[in-house]
Amino acid sequence: MLTVWCIVISFGSLFFIGMPIALLLSRAGDDDSTHWILAPFVGLSVIILTLQNLAYLDVRIGLSAPWLWAAACLLWVWVIKKGRFIPLISAFPLRPLLSAFSVYLIQGMGLILVGASYYVGRAWHDQFNYTAIAQFLVDYPFSFSVNDISNQPFLFQAVSRKLDRIGQSIFHGFLSASTFTDAKTTFEIAILIAPPLITLAVYRLASQLMRSGTLALLAATAAGILPGIAMVHLESFFSQALVIPFLILWPYIISEAMKKAGAREILGASLILAAATSVYTEFYIIFVGIGFLVALSDIPFHHKKGGGNLIYLMVIVATALLLNLWNVKSIVNIFERISIPGMFEGIYPYAKSVEGLRRAWFGDIGAALKSPFKDLGNVISLGLVVIAYCGLGISFWKRKEGFTLALLALALAPLAGMLKGGYKYQTYKLLLSISPLLPLGIALLIEHGKQIDFSVRPAFKKTVHAIIVILFISSSIGTLSMTVRSGIGKTQEKIGRGGAFKLLSPGTKSVQDKLATLHGQDVYILWKDDFFNGNFINGWLTYFARHNRVHIFNTLVGDANLESYIPPLKDFAEGAFILTPYPAQNAVGRSIRDVWTAEPYRLWKLSGADWVVMCDLENPNGLESAGGQQFFWVGGNDTVIKLIAGREGELIMNADFYPGPSLPESDTRNILIKTDKGYEKSLKIGVNYRFPIAVPISRGQNQITIYALDKPSLTTLPNGDARPLLLQIRGLHLQAFK
């Protein structure tokens, strides 16, 4: 029910807030069914720009969102009094909105399977950043600075990014405030708005260019279910996902504004441009460039002077900047950032290859094809693109207007990146963003093909019908494959990419719920794992526990290192909770007790100072396990054990010791044990030896180092292993604290 509630609010808010504004911007005689298509774009723009400007004035979304709903209610009273309500309901465009809903079901299948509370797509680190920003905007004033942060580590991500583009997070925060949930719950709800909006945008374009309503509907649905669009939202590229429908609709919006040249149309275009700029500033130059293309098209096509259109465009651009005034500085900063060649190339290594096209059309299934199916996939992918460009080109040639020219230019924009070296990431971002225009181009070619009247028409008709069937089936299967796996996958390989498998594990779901039940407590998070040093899970844990005073041992939170901001842990509050990895041997003492466990997490509670907790074990040769027991090899660089203690005392550790194969001529090993507080002791280890090691430690953070004094006689083992395996330590655990 929570998921249904959030979905209803996400869609309902766009229409409820956008429809009255769309009617205010309309003219007498305008088609009410068109208002239904454009209303969510207007609503999204109004939500973003209104709440963003209030946020800049230090009004947090938690306070401003209810007033926006109240203002929309007053506007609906005006709609009803004007007698517009009944005609509006009568003009409800059932087919395109059902099409948009079907697209949502396909693209949001993972959300439906898992539920809003836990679903995270493929959970790349962008999602944590966006969630932190939205939660910050809901709960805190914009002037909140790094110096104001107290025991809320997740806020560092938000505060450090608040001067960047925040339009997407304004909408995200609005949904959180409107559904009375948190930002993690509503992230996927917010990003999944993009595919159905893309469907509506393409339908509006297709309706303008085609006679066949059915063909327009097919083109719109195909655009919404593209696996390329699934790639964007599954990777949590929120800003890009949300700007795509604005980008696709923009040629229609700006051409209508130029054609009618009225104050209402100019204001409507300004709203769209300002909101799109706030959401994804990187595309600002494309929006303005399309505007110039449309403005100047009257000169060659209609033999008119272009001065009037240019003035209208400049008014639109200036008005959009005024609506987004506090965000102007970030436009320059973001352009400097995206102009760096070679940026993030590892994300899309296939950007300038046919594989990139296969992925856009067929998703992960297209990427996994082997010869000869791979070659067939290449031919189909390239063929579909050529057909799409032909359709868009013929449409422009027949109509010769700024609208169709802008669509063709927008579709061809990725070719500029193809020709320029070192911009794989930017090129593929743009390719995925304009990909919904490709099904439109195919549909346009079919539309024009109907007018062909010669002997090959039956063959042509069968060919294009086969193409559209292949596109629908393959795109649907490719998208469903990715979205379903993002919900039910248990490993990174099954899901495809990112850390969703860790966040979807039963243990993480359980710890999310457990930490959410704690309020006003001191919670110490001592987390580190082998997935990017634990920084992503560490960040999410700090977010789950945000209703408490949160202290962290691992200063890597998301993609930030907070080492310079957060002092080392030293003082611990009475009755505090400590969250650690699962193994029972990592804590000892009379003042610490286990209160909750869900592998791989363990929650402890303190009742005094008599305790020690192991936080981390760093070994240059890696950590291994056999028979459910962890072990590691000493040799080469130091092995470091990190601990935290409530008082000073003597810690006793125990383990099994076995001589390693890198020194076969001797059964004994010599090691050096030392601490960061000055203690140092040499030990001689016999064959298959087990004995306790006593080490003095101090209150707060401690570091114990184990170093092998022997040198290996074999630099490479018979199995090819080149690690210096001098001593195996198995089952290391904390035994007592005196």
XYZ file of C-alpha atoms in Angstrom:
738
model
C 0.000 0.000 0.000
C 2.915 2.344 0.659
C 4.149 1.817 -2.894
C 0.689 2.430 -4.369
C 0.295 5.540 -2.219
C 3.623 6.969 -3.387
C 2.901 6.224 -7.061
C -0.537 7.869 -6.859
C 0.928 11.004 -5.242
C 3.788 11.199 -7.761
C 1.445 11.132 -10.773
C -1.429 12.933 -9.100
C 0.706 15.866 -7.975
C 1.887 16.611 -11.522
C -1.647 16.761 -12.896
C -3.230 18.363 -9.831
C -0.714 21.206 -9.748
C -0.016 21.396 -13.481
C -3.525 21.328 -14.971
C -4.822 24.662 -13.567
C -1.580 26.386 -14.636
C -1.835 24.804 -18.096
C -5.378 26.159 -18.392
C -4.225 29.617 -17.287
C -1.581 29.562 -20.023
C -4.023 28.320 -22.681
C -6.109 30.245 -25.182
C -9.813 29.984 -25.949
C -10.430 27.119 -28.317
C -7.342 25.125 -27.343
C -7.827 21.372 -27.236
C -8.395 20.153 -23.668
C -6.936 16.727 -24.505
C -3.628 18.483 -25.236
C -3.787 20.073 -21.786
C -3.812 16.572 -20.284
C -0.589 15.745 -22.159
C 1.183 18.979 -21.244
C -0.128 19.334 -17.664
C 2.453 17.014 -15.995
C 5.308 18.964 -17.598
C 3.849 22.242 -16.386
C 3.189 20.734 -12.954
C 6.712 19.403 -12.624
C 8.142 22.772 -13.677
C 5.985 24.702 -11.208
C 6.860 22.326 -8.349
C 10.583 22.609 -9.038
C 10.785 26.361 -9.592
C 8.426 27.377 -6.775
C 9.968 25.202 -4.086
C 13.517 25.791 -5.327
C 13.239 29.566 -5.038
C 11.656 29.196 -1.602
C 14.515 26.861 -0.633
C 17.031 29.515 -1.650
C 15.120 31.840 0.690
C 15.701 29.307 3.495
C 12.198 27.805 3.463
C 12.651 24.058 3.667
C 10.431 21.780 1.565
C 8.844 20.254 4.650
C 7.220 23.667 5.247
C 6.676 24.885 1.668
C 5.149 21.748 0.088
C 1.807 21.960 1.988
C 1.377 25.573 0.861
C 1.930 24.569 -2.768
C -0.814 21.958 -2.436
C -3.068 24.586 -0.869
C -2.422 27.018 -3.731
C -3.261 24.295 -6.255
C -6.558 23.657 -4.431
C -7.474 27.329 -4.827
C -6.682 27.143 -8.531
C -8.985 24.139 -8.889
C -11.758 26.178 -7.281
C -11.184 28.696 -10.091
C -11.323 25.900 -12.696
C -14.658 24.663 -11.348
C -16.145 28.171 -11.092
C -15.153 28.877 -14.698
C -17.053 25.777 -15.804
C -13.916 24.128 -17.156
C -14.027 20.992 -15.014
C -16.668 18.949 -16.897
C -15.241 19.673 -20.394
C -11.796 18.805 -19.065
C -12.954 15.424 -17.764
C -14.789 14.782 -21.036
C -11.578 15.377 -22.981
C -9.568 12.870 -20.907
C -7.176 11.143 -23.386
C -7.564 7.562 -22.205
C -5.339 5.792 -24.744
C -2.125 7.842 -24.364
C -2.414 7.890 -20.584
C -3.007 4.127 -20.502
C 0.027 3.779 -22.737
C 2.081 5.852 -20.289
C 0.837 3.674 -17.426
C 1.804 0.467 -19.285
C 5.284 1.912 -19.803
C 5.476 2.616 -16.069
C 4.576 -1.017 -15.294
C 7.376 -2.321 -17.543
C 10.041 0.177 -16.463
C 8.969 -0.041 -12.812
C 8.669 -3.820 -12.522
C 11.519 -3.962 -10.004
C 9.745 -1.372 -7.843
C 6.506 -3.343 -7.991
C 8.279 -6.594 -7.061
C 10.293 -5.166 -4.155
C 8.274 -2.193 -2.906
C 9.156 1.456 -2.464
C 10.785 1.017 0.956
C 13.606 -1.177 -0.320
C 13.857 -0.957 -4.116
C 17.034 0.758 -5.324
C 17.388 -0.094 -9.027
C 21.034 -0.988 -9.562
C 21.939 1.339 -6.680
C 24.970 3.140 -8.009
C 26.360 5.773 -5.658
C 24.424 8.621 -7.334
C 21.300 7.438 -5.556
C 22.829 8.024 -2.122
C 23.905 11.532 -3.122
C 20.487 12.415 -4.502
C 18.755 10.955 -1.452
C 20.968 12.934 0.912
C 20.293 16.188 -0.978
C 16.524 15.656 -1.021
C 16.377 14.772 2.683
C 18.457 17.839 3.466
C 16.121 20.089 1.465
C 13.085 18.646 3.252
C 14.435 18.909 6.804
C 16.969 21.748 6.855
C 17.198 25.382 5.695
C 19.367 25.995 2.634
C 21.795 28.182 4.612
C 22.779 25.147 6.694
C 26.556 24.750 6.325
C 29.218 22.139 6.978
C 29.988 23.840 10.283
C 26.366 23.312 11.386
C 26.440 19.566 10.876
C 26.457 17.655 14.139
C 26.526 13.861 14.123
C 24.733 13.531 10.765
C 27.485 12.373 8.366
C 25.110 11.807 5.434
C 24.487 15.567 5.292
C 28.040 16.278 4.119
C 27.075 14.939 0.691
C 24.071 17.249 0.555
C 25.660 20.433 1.874
C 28.666 20.099 -0.416
C 26.366 19.800 -3.460
C 23.669 22.336 -2.616
C 25.128 24.962 -4.984
C 24.991 22.523 -7.909
C 21.843 21.674 -9.879
C 19.108 20.778 -7.374
C 15.888 20.828 -9.423
C 15.611 17.036 -9.454
C 16.094 16.891 -5.687
C 13.484 19.604 -5.144
C 10.915 17.362 -6.842
C 12.281 14.348 -4.958
C 11.963 16.184 -1.645
C 8.467 17.372 -2.574
C 7.357 13.751 -3.031
C 8.895 12.805 0.330
C 7.092 15.631 2.099
C 3.829 14.932 0.256
C 3.826 11.193 0.985
C 5.048 11.610 4.609
C 7.915 9.228 3.930
C 11.688 9.580 3.627
C 13.798 10.399 0.590
C 15.058 6.840 0.139
C 11.505 5.552 -0.185
C 10.602 8.112 -2.836
C 13.806 8.104 -4.919
C 12.700 5.349 -7.301
C 9.168 6.749 -7.284
C 10.597 10.079 -8.457
C 13.005 8.769 -11.103
C 10.420 6.396 -12.586
C 8.266 9.382 -13.528
C 10.623 9.841 -16.492
C 9.583 6.915 -18.779
C 5.822 7.700 -18.802
C 6.587 11.398 -19.316
C 8.768 10.406 -22.280
C 5.788 8.486 -23.664
C 3.558 11.544 -23.360
C 6.213 13.808 -24.892
C 6.702 11.564 -27.939
C 2.936 11.181 -28.296
C 2.594 14.970 -28.439
C 5.274 15.135 -31.154
C 3.814 12.216 -33.099
C 0.274 13.640 -32.934
C 1.598 16.830 -34.458
C 3.312 14.990 -37.324
C 1.068 11.982 -38.089
C -2.453 11.356 -39.220
C -2.666 7.944 -37.610
C -3.410 8.145 -33.892
C -2.647 4.437 -33.487
C 0.774 4.788 -35.060
C 1.491 7.833 -32.876
C 0.543 5.787 -29.828
C 2.800 2.902 -30.890
C 5.733 5.283 -31.405
C 5.186 6.829 -27.970
C 4.961 3.463 -26.229
C 8.064 2.159 -28.006
C 9.947 5.293 -26.926
C 8.966 4.823 -23.295
C 9.932 1.156 -23.032
C 13.388 1.495 -24.621
C 16.096 -0.393 -22.705
C 18.286 2.701 -23.149
C 15.871 4.586 -20.900
C 15.932 1.703 -18.421
C 19.731 1.978 -18.336
C 19.437 5.601 -17.234
C 17.001 5.130 -14.362
C 18.475 1.828 -13.168
C 21.883 3.493 -12.825
C 20.205 6.208 -10.703
C 21.138 8.970 -13.151
C 18.251 10.996 -11.769
C 18.908 14.393 -13.368
C 19.426 12.890 -16.795
C 16.307 10.718 -16.533
C 14.109 13.634 -15.481
C 15.370 16.013 -18.187
C 14.870 13.595 -21.113
C 11.103 14.194 -21.474
C 11.721 17.964 -21.322
C 14.419 17.645 -23.999
C 12.185 15.570 -26.286
C 9.217 17.941 -25.913
C 11.256 21.148 -26.236
C 11.189 21.441 -30.082
C 7.380 21.386 -29.935
C 7.210 23.853 -27.014
C 9.589 26.400 -28.535
C 8.093 26.161 -32.043
C 4.564 26.711 -30.656
C 5.819 29.703 -28.678
C 7.389 31.182 -31.838
C 4.296 30.448 -33.919
C 1.758 32.029 -31.558
C 4.189 34.574 -30.104
C 1.962 35.400 -27.163
C 2.814 36.188 -23.560
C 1.248 32.930 -22.367
C 3.266 30.795 -24.748
C 6.456 32.658 -23.878
C 5.819 32.171 -20.158
C 5.070 28.470 -20.700
C 8.278 27.971 -22.684
C 10.221 29.878 -20.016
C 8.830 27.569 -17.309
C 9.954 24.483 -19.232
C 13.413 25.904 -19.995
C 14.001 27.087 -16.424
C 12.948 23.766 -14.894
C 15.013 21.732 -17.367
C 18.055 23.903 -16.654
C 17.652 23.387 -12.930
C 17.311 19.632 -13.384
C 20.184 19.042 -15.820
C 22.199 22.158 -16.526
C 24.526 20.241 -18.849
C 21.871 20.347 -21.597
C 21.237 24.090 -21.309
C 23.251 24.882 -24.423
C 21.251 22.273 -26.378
C 17.940 23.801 -25.304
C 19.105 27.292 -26.303
C 20.625 25.978 -29.557
C 17.335 24.333 -30.547
C 15.636 27.634 -29.776
C 17.944 29.508 -32.136
C 17.416 26.883 -34.844
C 13.640 27.268 -34.643
C 13.863 31.066 -34.423
C 15.980 31.358 -37.576
C 14.125 28.738 -39.616
C 11.552 31.271 -40.847
C 14.230 33.016 -42.912
C 14.907 30.190 -45.433
C 11.583 28.325 -45.134
C 9.050 31.153 -45.029
C 11.099 34.066 -46.395
C 10.555 36.088 -43.256
C 12.910 38.172 -41.198
C 14.203 36.303 -38.177
C 14.493 39.326 -35.912
C 11.088 38.922 -34.285
C 11.624 35.269 -33.391
C 15.070 36.035 -32.008
C 13.564 38.679 -29.744
C 10.960 36.179 -28.515
C 13.727 33.651 -27.870
C 15.812 36.150 -25.942
C 12.756 37.026 -23.824
C 12.200 33.316 -23.117
C 15.851 32.783 -22.175
C 15.918 35.895 -19.981
C 12.640 34.969 -18.273
C 13.902 31.440 -17.648
C 17.050 32.833 -16.039
C 14.938 35.104 -13.821
C 12.839 32.124 -12.748
C 16.070 30.319 -11.922
C 18.127 33.300 -10.798
C 20.088 31.767 -7.913
C 21.164 28.883 -10.117
C 22.850 30.981 -12.821
C 26.341 30.650 -11.318
C 26.186 26.863 -11.360
C 25.626 26.875 -15.134
C 29.186 28.097 -15.727
C 30.664 25.703 -13.140
C 28.879 22.696 -14.635
C 29.961 23.544 -18.189
C 33.566 23.610 -17.008
C 33.085 20.196 -15.418
C 31.520 18.410 -18.372
C 34.057 19.778 -20.872
C 36.762 17.496 -19.459
C 37.697 14.781 -22.001
C 37.989 11.208 -20.752
C 35.579 11.838 -17.861
C 33.884 8.693 -16.469
C 34.876 6.654 -19.524
C 34.685 3.464 -17.459
C 30.909 3.809 -17.162
C 30.270 3.565 -20.908
C 33.355 1.931 -22.488
C 31.151 0.827 -25.402
C 29.914 4.377 -26.083
C 31.262 4.797 -29.609
C 30.679 1.242 -30.795
C 27.806 -0.749 -32.244
C 27.558 -2.484 -28.874
C 26.361 0.824 -27.464
C 23.513 0.834 -29.989
C 22.674 -2.799 -29.213
C 22.435 -1.943 -25.525
C 20.189 1.041 -26.236
C 17.804 -1.077 -28.344
C 17.984 -4.442 -26.528
C 19.555 -3.784 -23.112
C 21.749 -6.355 -21.382
C 20.435 -9.056 -23.722
C 21.924 -7.176 -26.664
C 25.230 -6.833 -24.838
C 25.416 -10.590 -24.174
C 24.850 -11.698 -27.785
C 27.444 -14.031 -29.288
C 28.238 -14.582 -32.954
C 26.389 -15.041 -35.268
C 23.551 -13.421 -33.267
C 25.884 -10.585 -32.319
C 26.420 -9.747 -35.992
C 22.689 -9.938 -36.606
C 22.122 -7.649 -33.620
C 24.619 -5.179 -35.042
C 22.845 -5.119 -38.415
C 19.422 -4.657 -36.788
C 20.668 -1.932 -34.429
C 22.327 0.051 -37.201
C 19.380 -0.553 -39.518
C 16.892 0.772 -36.979
C 18.965 3.923 -36.500
C 19.226 4.510 -40.247
C 15.482 3.979 -40.658
C 14.794 6.401 -37.800
C 16.999 9.106 -39.299
C 15.368 8.581 -42.704
C 11.931 9.047 -41.145
C 12.943 12.228 -39.350
C 14.733 13.497 -42.466
C 11.778 12.860 -44.787
C 9.433 14.514 -42.303
C 11.615 17.609 -42.301
C 11.946 17.608 -46.081
C 8.199 17.417 -46.612
C 7.227 20.021 -44.011
C 10.256 22.336 -44.133
C 9.632 23.998 -40.810
C 11.576 24.783 -37.672
C 9.801 22.114 -35.641
C 10.856 19.170 -37.813
C 14.301 20.677 -38.380
C 14.785 20.901 -34.612
C 13.755 17.253 -34.153
C 16.226 16.117 -36.817
C 19.026 18.268 -35.388
C 18.362 16.978 -31.865
C 18.412 13.363 -33.063
C 21.712 13.963 -34.879
C 23.361 15.715 -31.896
C 25.262 12.605 -30.648
C 27.135 12.472 -33.960
C 29.107 15.524 -32.852
C 30.420 13.525 -29.923
C 31.124 10.546 -32.178
C 33.425 12.701 -34.306
C 35.268 14.187 -31.327
C 37.692 11.950 -29.464
C 37.853 11.558 -25.686
C 34.159 12.172 -24.938
C 32.698 8.684 -24.649
C 30.717 9.395 -21.498
C 29.179 12.636 -22.767
C 28.420 11.133 -26.182
C 26.576 8.130 -24.786
C 24.689 10.267 -22.268
C 23.373 12.310 -25.157
C 22.637 9.238 -27.278
C 20.496 7.696 -24.535
C 18.796 11.041 -23.969
C 17.675 11.460 -27.590
C 16.951 7.738 -28.113
C 13.139 8.204 -27.724
C 13.214 10.140 -31.015
C 14.372 7.001 -32.852
C 11.049 5.086 -32.552
C 9.354 8.325 -33.625
C 11.555 8.415 -36.719
C 10.659 4.801 -37.549
C 6.956 5.572 -37.153
C 7.320 8.637 -39.397
C 8.877 6.516 -42.135
C 5.971 4.094 -41.849
C 3.548 7.012 -42.078
C 5.243 8.323 -45.213
C 5.485 4.789 -46.618
C 1.714 4.532 -46.646
C 1.665 7.170 -49.336
C 3.859 5.094 -51.667
C 1.800 3.729 -54.539
C 3.871 1.359 -56.620
C 4.409 -2.368 -57.004
C 6.752 -2.868 -54.009
C 4.298 -1.358 -51.522
C 3.121 -4.762 -50.138
C 6.708 -5.840 -49.521
C 7.487 -2.479 -47.971
C 4.437 -2.735 -45.731
C 5.373 -6.200 -44.512
C 8.949 -5.115 -43.868
C 8.050 -2.113 -41.754
C 5.426 -4.085 -39.838
C 8.072 -6.695 -39.058
C 10.434 -3.953 -37.908
C 7.905 -2.447 -35.532
C 7.021 -5.878 -34.097
C 10.712 -6.695 -33.560
C 11.257 -3.327 -31.908
C 8.338 -3.741 -29.526
C 9.061 -7.322 -28.523
C 12.831 -6.949 -28.188
C 12.630 -3.643 -26.326
C 10.006 -4.951 -23.924
C 11.958 -8.139 -23.215
C 15.240 -6.242 -22.869
C 13.747 -3.725 -20.447
C 11.809 -6.327 -18.444
C 14.936 -8.436 -18.158
C 16.829 -5.558 -16.559
C 14.025 -4.238 -14.359
C 12.995 -7.656 -13.041
C 16.594 -8.611 -12.281
C 17.090 -5.301 -10.475
C 14.364 -6.435 -8.093
C 15.044 -10.138 -7.615
C 18.781 -10.410 -8.336
C 20.911 -11.686 -5.468
C 24.369 -10.901 -6.852
C 26.048 -8.115 -8.778
C 26.327 -10.411 -11.811
C 22.587 -11.146 -11.777
C 21.551 -7.520 -11.373
C 24.082 -6.210 -13.859
C 25.984 -3.403 -12.166
C 26.124 -1.459 -8.910
C 25.473 -2.416 -5.304
C 21.747 -3.204 -5.270
C 22.419 -6.783 -4.199
C 23.861 -5.486 -0.929
C 20.994 -3.100 -0.230
C 18.399 -5.730 -1.174
C 19.869 -8.398 1.102
C 17.608 -9.481 4.010
C 20.215 -8.208 6.479
C 20.310 -4.688 5.021
C 16.522 -4.502 4.837
C 16.408 -5.569 8.467
C 19.078 -3.105 9.628
C 17.292 -0.329 7.713
C 14.126 -1.019 9.694
C 15.981 -1.514 12.982
C 17.929 1.751 12.807
C 14.749 3.596 11.823
C 13.194 2.566 15.157
C 15.951 4.268 17.155
C 15.413 7.934 18.001
C 17.551 10.316 20.012
C 20.246 7.728 20.762
C 24.021 7.746 20.262
C 24.739 5.301 17.440
C 28.329 4.384 16.560
C 28.724 2.811 13.119
C 31.916 0.785 12.750
C 31.419 -0.437 9.211
C 33.801 -1.440 6.461
C 33.483 -4.094 3.769
C 35.105 -5.198 0.513
C 32.708 -3.233 -1.737
C 34.534 0.066 -2.369
C 35.891 -0.030 1.227
C 32.353 -0.045 2.565
C 31.713 3.606 1.760
C 28.324 3.071 0.090
C 26.869 0.829 2.788
C 28.490 3.064 5.395
C 26.708 6.062 3.886
C 23.350 4.304 3.818
C 23.756 3.189 7.436
C 24.345 6.788 8.516
C 21.194 7.748 6.611
C 19.073 4.993 8.185
C 20.206 6.124 11.654
C 19.747 9.859 10.979
C 17.152 10.322 13.748
C 19.987 9.747 16.235
C 23.409 11.205 17.012
C 25.517 9.257 14.530
C 29.263 8.662 14.943
C 31.368 6.832 12.348
C 34.680 5.010 12.316
C 35.012 4.723 8.527
C 35.160 8.318 7.243
C 34.329 7.219 3.671
C 30.657 8.126 3.223
C 29.293 7.672 -0.285
C 31.940 9.086 -2.601
C 33.300 11.570 -0.032
C 36.070 11.254 2.545
C 35.134 13.114 5.734
C 38.441 12.512 7.491
C 39.201 16.233 7.775
C 35.747 16.965 9.228
C 35.210 14.122 11.676
C 37.542 13.630 14.674
C 38.644 10.089 15.662
C 36.229 8.254 17.951
C 37.266 8.526 21.582
C 34.419 9.295 23.983
C 31.411 6.987 24.094
C 28.059 7.814 25.659
C 26.501 5.614 28.322
C 23.815 3.427 26.788
C 25.042 4.014 23.249
C 24.521 1.535 20.401
C 27.386 0.191 18.278
C 26.790 -1.330 14.841
C 29.506 -3.694 13.607
C 29.960 -6.454 11.043
C 28.482 -9.802 12.046
C 31.209 -12.113 13.528
C 30.698 -12.647 17.266
C 34.425 -12.551 18.059
C 34.815 -8.861 17.219
C 33.696 -7.551 20.633
C 34.625 -8.419 24.229
C 34.070 -6.957 27.693
C 31.547 -6.860 30.560
C 29.998 -3.568 29.430
C 28.925 -4.600 25.941
C 26.054 -6.902 25.024
C 24.583 -8.145 21.783
C 21.021 -6.774 21.333
C 20.246 -7.556 17.688
C 21.745 -9.532 14.786
C 20.942 -9.840 11.096
C 23.901 -11.057 9.072
C 26.102 -9.263 8.094
C 25.174 -6.718 10.808
C 25.361 -6.868 14.592
C 24.073 -4.247 17.032
C 25.579 -3.891 20.515
C 24.637 -1.757 23.495
C 27.071 -0.216 25.990
C 26.512 -0.066 29.732
C 29.948 1.131 30.863
C 33.579 1.430 29.759
C 34.684 -2.211 29.974
C 34.645 -3.160 26.292
C 36.712 -3.482 23.101
C 35.429 -3.756 19.521
C 37.415 -4.793 16.443
C 36.630 -2.332 13.625
C 38.755 -3.433 10.720
C 41.445 -5.841 9.567
C 43.677 -4.777 6.673
C 45.924 -7.390 5.107
C 48.033 -6.847 1.956
C 47.481 -10.467 0.892
C 43.695 -10.309 1.208
C 41.184 -11.984 3.496
C 40.031 -15.522 2.752
C 37.689 -18.066 4.303
C 37.337 -21.832 4.425
C 34.771 -23.912 6.280
C 33.066 -20.741 7.499
C 36.260 -19.508 9.213
C 38.204 -16.433 8.131
C 41.972 -16.538 7.683
C 44.733 -14.416 6.202
C 48.428 -14.672 5.328
C 51.100 -12.564 6.997
C 54.015 -11.556 4.787
C 55.192 -8.517 2.903
C 53.584 -5.315 4.177
C 52.010 -4.908 7.613
C 48.778 -6.552 8.668
C 46.810 -3.916 10.592
C 44.067 -4.584 13.152
C 41.982 -1.544 14.140
C 40.067 -1.472 17.410
C 38.123 0.886 19.659
C 38.122 0.551 23.454
C 36.046 2.135 26.202
C 39.015 2.283 28.570
C 42.697 1.437 28.652
C 43.674 -2.089 29.568
C 45.142 -5.327 28.289
C 43.492 -6.985 25.312
C 43.939 -10.705 24.775
C 43.555 -12.012 21.244
C 43.694 -15.642 20.140
C 44.102 -17.478 16.855
C 45.540 -20.559 15.163
C 48.956 -20.104 13.488
C 50.286 -22.209 10.614
C 53.620 -21.772 8.779
C 53.122 -20.800 5.144
C 54.614 -22.316 1.966
C 56.853 -19.369 1.053
C 59.543 -20.567 3.512
C 59.388 -24.406 3.273
C 62.790 -25.060 4.915
C 61.618 -23.864 8.338
C 58.657 -24.799 10.569
C 58.930 -21.718 12.773
C 58.060 -18.104 12.043
C 59.139 -14.841 13.659
C 56.690 -11.973 13.833
C 56.685 -8.486 15.331
C 53.601 -7.239 17.214
C 53.387 -3.496 17.808
C 50.787 -0.827 18.524
C 50.413 2.797 17.520
C 50.940 3.710 21.199
C 54.548 2.461 21.304
C 54.203 -1.170 22.448
C 56.392 -3.660 20.553
C 57.117 -7.376 21.002
C 58.729 -10.141 18.908
C 57.234 -13.658 18.917
C 58.427 -17.042 17.640
C 55.604 -19.187 16.262
C 55.905 -22.978 16.208
C 54.128 -25.587 14.074
C 50.310 -25.448 14.158
C 50.469 -23.245 17.224
C 47.619 -21.671 19.160
C 48.218 -19.232 21.969
C 46.855 -15.914 23.267
C 48.527 -12.620 22.462
C 48.277 -9.924 25.137
C 48.535 -6.300 23.944
C 48.084 -3.089 25.960
C 45.572 -0.666 24.432
C 44.261 2.794 25.328
C 40.809 4.350 25.395
C 39.507 5.274 21.953
C 40.969 4.119 18.649
C 43.894 1.675 18.569
C 45.955 0.072 15.865
C 47.814 -3.240 16.209
C 50.325 -4.217 13.539
C 51.599 -7.717 12.753
C 54.756 -7.911 10.666
C 56.650 -11.004 9.467
C 60.362 -10.773 10.282
C 61.278 -13.737 8.057
C 61.934 -13.426 4.351
C 60.412 -15.835 1.823
C 62.755 -18.224 0.047
C 60.191 -18.824 -2.713
C 59.108 -15.687 -4.522
C 56.631 -17.659 -6.623
C 54.839 -20.798 -5.466
C 54.358 -23.856 -7.719
C 50.735 -22.789 -8.339
C 51.932 -19.387 -9.603
C 50.973 -17.442 -6.472
C 53.509 -14.615 -6.006
C 52.271 -13.479 -2.592
C 54.698 -13.855 0.364
C 52.698 -16.468 2.312
C 54.846 -16.806 5.434
C 52.297 -17.347 8.191
C 48.619 -18.187 8.144
C 46.496 -16.766 10.957
C 43.120 -18.475 11.225
C 40.143 -17.612 13.397
C 41.575 -14.433 14.930
C 39.238 -13.237 17.705
C 39.144 -11.097 20.828
C 39.267 -13.392 23.879
C 39.321 -11.153 26.949
C 39.844 -7.584 28.182
C 41.610 -7.019 31.507
